[in-house]
CSV table of C-alpha atoms in Angstrom, one decimal:
chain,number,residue,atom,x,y,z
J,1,UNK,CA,109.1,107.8,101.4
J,2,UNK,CA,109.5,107.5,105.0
J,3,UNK,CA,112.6,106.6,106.6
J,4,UNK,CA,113.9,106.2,110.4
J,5,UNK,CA,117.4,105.7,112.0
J,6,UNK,CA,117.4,104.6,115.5
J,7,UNK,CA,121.2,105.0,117.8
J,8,UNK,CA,123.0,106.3,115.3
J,9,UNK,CA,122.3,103.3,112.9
J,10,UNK,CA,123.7,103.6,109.3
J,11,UNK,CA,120.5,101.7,107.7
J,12,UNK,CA,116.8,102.6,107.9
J,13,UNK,CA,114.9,100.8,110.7
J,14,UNK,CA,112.0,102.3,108.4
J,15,UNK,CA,112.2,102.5,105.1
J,16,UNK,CA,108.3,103.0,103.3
J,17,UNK,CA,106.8,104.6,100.7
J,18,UNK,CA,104.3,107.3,103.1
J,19,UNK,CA,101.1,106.6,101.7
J,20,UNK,CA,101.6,102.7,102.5
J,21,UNK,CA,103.3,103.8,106.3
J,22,UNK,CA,99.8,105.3,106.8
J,23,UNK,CA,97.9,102.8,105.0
J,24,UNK,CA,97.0,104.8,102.2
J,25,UNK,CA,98.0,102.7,99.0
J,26,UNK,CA,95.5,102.2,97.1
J,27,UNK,CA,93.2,105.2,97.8
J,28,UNK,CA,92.8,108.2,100.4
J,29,UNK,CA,90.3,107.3,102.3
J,30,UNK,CA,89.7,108.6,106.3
J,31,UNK,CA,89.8,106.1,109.1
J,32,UNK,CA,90.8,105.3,112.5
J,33,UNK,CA,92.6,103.1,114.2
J,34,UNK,CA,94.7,102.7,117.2
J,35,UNK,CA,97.9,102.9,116.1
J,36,UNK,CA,97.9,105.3,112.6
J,37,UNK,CA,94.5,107.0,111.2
J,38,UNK,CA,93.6,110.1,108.5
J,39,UNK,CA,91.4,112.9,109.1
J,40,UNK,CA,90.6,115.3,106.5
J,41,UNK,CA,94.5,115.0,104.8
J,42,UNK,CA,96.1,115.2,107.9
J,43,UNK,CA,97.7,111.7,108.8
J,44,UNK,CA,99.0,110.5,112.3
J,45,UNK,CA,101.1,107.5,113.8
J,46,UNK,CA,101.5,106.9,117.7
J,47,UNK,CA,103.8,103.6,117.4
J,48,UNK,CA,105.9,103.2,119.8
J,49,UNK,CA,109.5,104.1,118.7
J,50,UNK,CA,111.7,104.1,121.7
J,51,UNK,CA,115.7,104.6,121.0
J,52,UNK,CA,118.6,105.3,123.7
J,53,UNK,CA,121.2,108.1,121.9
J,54,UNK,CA,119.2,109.2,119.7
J,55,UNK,CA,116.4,109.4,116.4
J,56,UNK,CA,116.6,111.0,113.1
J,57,UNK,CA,113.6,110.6,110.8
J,58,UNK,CA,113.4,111.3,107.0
J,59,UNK,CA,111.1,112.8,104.1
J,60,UNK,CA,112.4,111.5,100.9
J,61,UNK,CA,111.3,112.7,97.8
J,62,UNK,CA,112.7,110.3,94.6
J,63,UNK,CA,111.2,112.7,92.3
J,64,UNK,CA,112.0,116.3,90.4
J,65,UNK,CA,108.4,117.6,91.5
J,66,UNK,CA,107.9,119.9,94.3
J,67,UNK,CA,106.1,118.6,97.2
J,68,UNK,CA,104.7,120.7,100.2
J,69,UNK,CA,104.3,119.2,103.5
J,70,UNK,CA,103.9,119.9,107.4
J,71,UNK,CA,104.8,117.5,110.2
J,72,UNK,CA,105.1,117.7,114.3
J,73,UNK,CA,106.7,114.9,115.9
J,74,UNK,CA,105.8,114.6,119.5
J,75,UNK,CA,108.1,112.6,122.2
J,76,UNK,CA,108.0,111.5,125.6
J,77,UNK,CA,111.0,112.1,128.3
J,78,UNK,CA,111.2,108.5,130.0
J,79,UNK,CA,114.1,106.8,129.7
J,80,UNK,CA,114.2,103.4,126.6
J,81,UNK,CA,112.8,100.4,128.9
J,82,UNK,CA,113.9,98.1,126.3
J,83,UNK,CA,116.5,97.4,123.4
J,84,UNK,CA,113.7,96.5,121.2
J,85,UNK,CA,113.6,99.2,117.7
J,86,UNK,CA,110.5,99.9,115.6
J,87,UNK,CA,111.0,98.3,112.3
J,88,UNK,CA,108.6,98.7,109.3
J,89,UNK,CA,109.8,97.5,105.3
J,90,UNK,CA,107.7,97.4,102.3
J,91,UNK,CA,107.7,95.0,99.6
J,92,UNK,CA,106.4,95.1,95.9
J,93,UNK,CA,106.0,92.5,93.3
J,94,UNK,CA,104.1,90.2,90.7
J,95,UNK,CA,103.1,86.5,92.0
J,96,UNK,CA,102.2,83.8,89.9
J,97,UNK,CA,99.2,81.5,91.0
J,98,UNK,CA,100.0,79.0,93.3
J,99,UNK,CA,102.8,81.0,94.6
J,100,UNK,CA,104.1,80.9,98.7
J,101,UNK,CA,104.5,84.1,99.4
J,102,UNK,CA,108.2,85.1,101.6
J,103,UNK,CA,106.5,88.1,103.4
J,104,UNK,CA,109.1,88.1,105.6
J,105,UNK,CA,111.8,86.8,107.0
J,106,UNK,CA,114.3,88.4,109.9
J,107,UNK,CA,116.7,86.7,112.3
J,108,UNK,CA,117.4,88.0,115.8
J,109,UNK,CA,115.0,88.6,118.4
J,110,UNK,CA,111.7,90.8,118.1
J,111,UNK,CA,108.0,90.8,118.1
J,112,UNK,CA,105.8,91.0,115.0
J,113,UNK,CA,103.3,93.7,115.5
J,114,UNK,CA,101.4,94.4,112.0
J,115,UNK,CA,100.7,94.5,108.7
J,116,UNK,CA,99.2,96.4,106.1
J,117,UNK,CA,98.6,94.2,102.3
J,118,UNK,CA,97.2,95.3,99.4
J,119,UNK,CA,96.5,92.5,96.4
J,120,UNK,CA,95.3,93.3,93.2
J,121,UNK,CA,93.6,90.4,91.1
J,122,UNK,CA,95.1,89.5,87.7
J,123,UNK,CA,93.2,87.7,85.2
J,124,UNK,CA,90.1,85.7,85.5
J,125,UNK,CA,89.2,83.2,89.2
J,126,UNK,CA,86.8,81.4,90.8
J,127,UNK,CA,85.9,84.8,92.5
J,128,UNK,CA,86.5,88.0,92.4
J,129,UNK,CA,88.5,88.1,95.6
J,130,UNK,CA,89.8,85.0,95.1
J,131,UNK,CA,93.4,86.2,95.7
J,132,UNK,CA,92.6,86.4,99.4
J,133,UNK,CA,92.0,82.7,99.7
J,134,UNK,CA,96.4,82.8,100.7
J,135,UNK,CA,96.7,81.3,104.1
J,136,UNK,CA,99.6,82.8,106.7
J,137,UNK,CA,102.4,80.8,108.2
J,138,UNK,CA,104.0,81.8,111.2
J,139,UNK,CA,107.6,79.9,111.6
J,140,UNK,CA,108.7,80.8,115.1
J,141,UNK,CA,112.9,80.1,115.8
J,142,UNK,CA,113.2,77.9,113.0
J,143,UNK,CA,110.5,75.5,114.0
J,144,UNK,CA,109.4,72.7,111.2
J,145,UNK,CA,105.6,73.0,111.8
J,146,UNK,CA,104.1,76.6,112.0
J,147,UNK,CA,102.8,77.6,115.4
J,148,UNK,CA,100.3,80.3,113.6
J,149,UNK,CA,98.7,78.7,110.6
J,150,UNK,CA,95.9,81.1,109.3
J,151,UNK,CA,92.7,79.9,107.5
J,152,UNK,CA,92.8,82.6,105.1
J,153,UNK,CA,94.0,86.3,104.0
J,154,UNK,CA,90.2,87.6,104.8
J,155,UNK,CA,90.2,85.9,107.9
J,156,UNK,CA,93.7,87.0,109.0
J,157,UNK,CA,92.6,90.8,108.7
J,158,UNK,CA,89.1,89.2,110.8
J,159,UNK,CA,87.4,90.4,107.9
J,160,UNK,CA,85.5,86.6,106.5
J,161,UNK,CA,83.6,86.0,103.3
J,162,UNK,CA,86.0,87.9,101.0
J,163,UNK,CA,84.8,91.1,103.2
J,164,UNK,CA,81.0,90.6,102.6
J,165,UNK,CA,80.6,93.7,104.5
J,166,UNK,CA,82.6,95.8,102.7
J,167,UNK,CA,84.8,98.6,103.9
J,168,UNK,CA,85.5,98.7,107.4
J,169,UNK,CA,88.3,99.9,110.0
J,170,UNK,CA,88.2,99.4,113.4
J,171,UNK,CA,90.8,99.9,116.3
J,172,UNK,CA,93.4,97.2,115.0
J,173,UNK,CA,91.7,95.6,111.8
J,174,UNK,CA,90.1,96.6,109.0
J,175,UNK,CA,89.6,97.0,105.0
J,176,UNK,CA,90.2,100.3,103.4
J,177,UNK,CA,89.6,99.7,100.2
J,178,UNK,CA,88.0,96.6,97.8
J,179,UNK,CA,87.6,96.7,94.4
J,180,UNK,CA,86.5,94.2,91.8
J,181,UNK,CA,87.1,96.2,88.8
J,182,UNK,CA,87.0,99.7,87.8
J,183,UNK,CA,84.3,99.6,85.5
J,184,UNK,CA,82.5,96.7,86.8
J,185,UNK,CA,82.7,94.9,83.4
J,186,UNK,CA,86.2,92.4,84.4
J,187,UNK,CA,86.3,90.4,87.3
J,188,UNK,CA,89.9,91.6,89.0
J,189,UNK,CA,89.3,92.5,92.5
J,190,UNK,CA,91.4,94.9,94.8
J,191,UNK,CA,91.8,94.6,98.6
J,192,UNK,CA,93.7,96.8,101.1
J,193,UNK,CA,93.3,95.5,104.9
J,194,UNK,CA,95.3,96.1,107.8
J,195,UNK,CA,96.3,93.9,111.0
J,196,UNK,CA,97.6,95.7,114.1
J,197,UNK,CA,98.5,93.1,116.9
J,198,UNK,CA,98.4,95.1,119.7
J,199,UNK,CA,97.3,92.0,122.8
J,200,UNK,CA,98.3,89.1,120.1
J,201,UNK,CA,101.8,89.7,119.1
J,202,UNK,CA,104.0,87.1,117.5
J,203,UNK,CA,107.8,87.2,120.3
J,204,UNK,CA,110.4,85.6,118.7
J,205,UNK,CA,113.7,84.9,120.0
J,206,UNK,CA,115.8,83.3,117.1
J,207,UNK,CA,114.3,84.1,113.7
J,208,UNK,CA,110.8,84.5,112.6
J,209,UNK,CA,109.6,84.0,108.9
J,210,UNK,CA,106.3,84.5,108.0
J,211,UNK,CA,105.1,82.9,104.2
């Protein structure tokens, strides 16, 4: 797992499991993007992460196996042009159909900047991607009516038709991996997409919650 402590903060600004930091969840798989990529097992992340007194950044391994790794961390001398930290959290757990979705919800002010999801089908649907059919709400400052309301989890990652394509990455979207069973005989489908907002990011001043 990855963690990350900005200004001498007692909680992780970052706190991930590694393989989902580098969108890797589901499956290795190469790609490239703007902001994180993987290249023949070697993975990389250029996020900004300015602090002002300082950065420490953690490896944690929860379990009793050994685990060999190498890292470089690069950083640039210009002095923090803004009070703004890079966050990142990670989130696990069943839905039941019909469910809204709390993908987040943070008070103070910030910017929303990405977002990597990975849904795994349970049970028989319409389709086999069906689970992407979700549609994303962005509540800016405690408004009433959503000033972002999405059209669907495809479209979100600008991936339509339940990815009719297939896999794909590109600079800031893309789907790594989709899956509609693992033996082709059931109808559960898989999907791991990403969403980097690099020249569309969601400011917020107050709160933002996103369903």
């Amino acid at each position: 797992a990855l963690q990350a402590f900005w200004d001498g903060g007692e909680e992780p600004a970052v706190a991930v499991p590694l393989a989902h930091f580098f969108c890797q969840a589901s499956k290795r798989r190469d790609f490239a993007s703007l902001l994180v990529g993987r290249r023949e097992g070697r993975l990389t992340a250029v996020f900004p992460m300015p602090y002002a007194d300082g950065a420490l950044v953690k490896l944690v391994n929860p379990s009793t196996a050994e685990v060999e790794i190498g890292i470089r961390v690069s950083r640039t001398e210009p002095p923090c042009a803004t009070d703004l930290r890079f966050h990142c959290r990670y989130r696990h757990e069943p839905l039941a159909y019909g469910t809204i979705y709390q993908a987040l919800k943070v008070e103070g002010r910030g910017r929303f900047v990405g977002m990597y999801l990975v849904t795994e089908q349970v049970g028989e649907a319409h389709h086999p991607c069906f689970n992407q059919e979700g549609n994303e709400y962005f509540y800016v400052d405690g408004e009433q009516d959503p000033s972002w309301l999405g059209t669907g989890t495809e479209d979100y990652f600008n991936c339509a038709y339940f990815y009719a394509r297939g896999e794909v990455d590109a600079p800031t979207h893309g789907c790594l991996d989709q899956r509609y069973s693992e033996d082709g005989l059931d109808r559960l489908g898989l999907v791991a997409a990403y969403r980097f907002h690099l020249l569309d990011s969601v400011p917020f001043e107050k709160s933002l919650l996103l369903l």
